[in-house]
Amino acid sequence: RTLRAIVYGFAAVSFCVVLGFAAYTLFALPGPDGRQQTIAASDAGSVPIVEGPARLVGGEIGTVVFFGQDWFIGDDRMAFAPYRPASGGAATFFVQLDATNKDKLAGLTQRPAWSGLLVEGGLPGTARVLFNAIGVGIRDPYYTLYRDEYSLKMRYWLQTIQWLILTAFLLGFTALQSRRIK
């Protein structure tokens, strides 16, 4: 009974995590609705920045970092680069590039503007560590421009699904053990 109560407790905690991830993804992350704001890379820190649809202008992309996740059914690769004025300095903006491998990276060029969904923070943890390791300064706060809503929210939905699978496993294990003991 004690073991069953402990495993049910873990299942309840993991289900609360599922609900937390789902609520965060649905209600806290910005969506494509709303007015698109245009932000110049040199205006960082001097103008109010709102999460949501945005267009970045007046800067250049810097060193590119790839972030990848592998699953049993496939994989996902994203490329991020700092977007800052030509004068350099610590980066306030990062842009998700339309490159899923190094071959596609060769075709990327500087653009006069980058559009998508702007979110405060938003870089995957390993990408942030890589940028720090290669000497790209990151300002606080910093913003990441994702190409679309799918790219922004997919990582959070995958985490939700993983925690849901853990919850189902714990509940199934406990039900099987209870049945065997009876």
Coordinates of N, CA and C in Angstrom, one line a residue, residues 65-68 123-132:
V65 N 24.4 28.8 -34.8 CA 24.4 27.6 -33.9 C 23.3 26.7 -34.2
F66 N 23.5 25.4 -34.4 CA 22.4 24.4 -34.6 C 22.0 23.8 -33.3
F67 N 20.7 23.6 -33.2 CA 20.1 22.9 -32.0 C 19.3 21.8 -32.6
G68 N 19.5 20.6 -32.0 CA 18.8 19.5 -32.5 C 18.2 18.6 -31.4
L123 N 15.7 31.0 -26.4 CA 16.7 30.2 -26.9 C 16.7 28.9 -26.1
P124 N 16.9 27.7 -26.8 CA 17.0 26.5 -26.1 C 18.3 26.6 -25.3
G125 N 18.3 25.9 -24.1 CA 19.4 26.0 -23.1 C 20.7 25.7 -23.7
T126 N 20.8 24.7 -24.6 CA 22.1 24.3 -25.1 C 22.6 25.3 -26.2
A127 N 21.7 26.0 -26.9 CA 22.1 27.0 -27.8 C 22.6 28.2 -27.1
R128 N 22.0 28.6 -25.9 CA 22.5 29.7 -25.1 C 23.9 29.4 -24.6
V129 N 24.1 28.1 -24.2 CA 25.5 27.7 -23.7 C 26.5 27.8 -24.8
L130 N 26.1 27.4 -26.0 CA 27.0 27.4 -27.2 C 27.4 28.9 -27.6
F131 N 26.4 29.7 -27.5 CA 26.7 31.1 -27.9 C 27.6 31.7 -26.8
N132 N 27.5 31.4 -25.6 CA 28.4 31.9 -24.6 C 29.8 31.3 -24.8

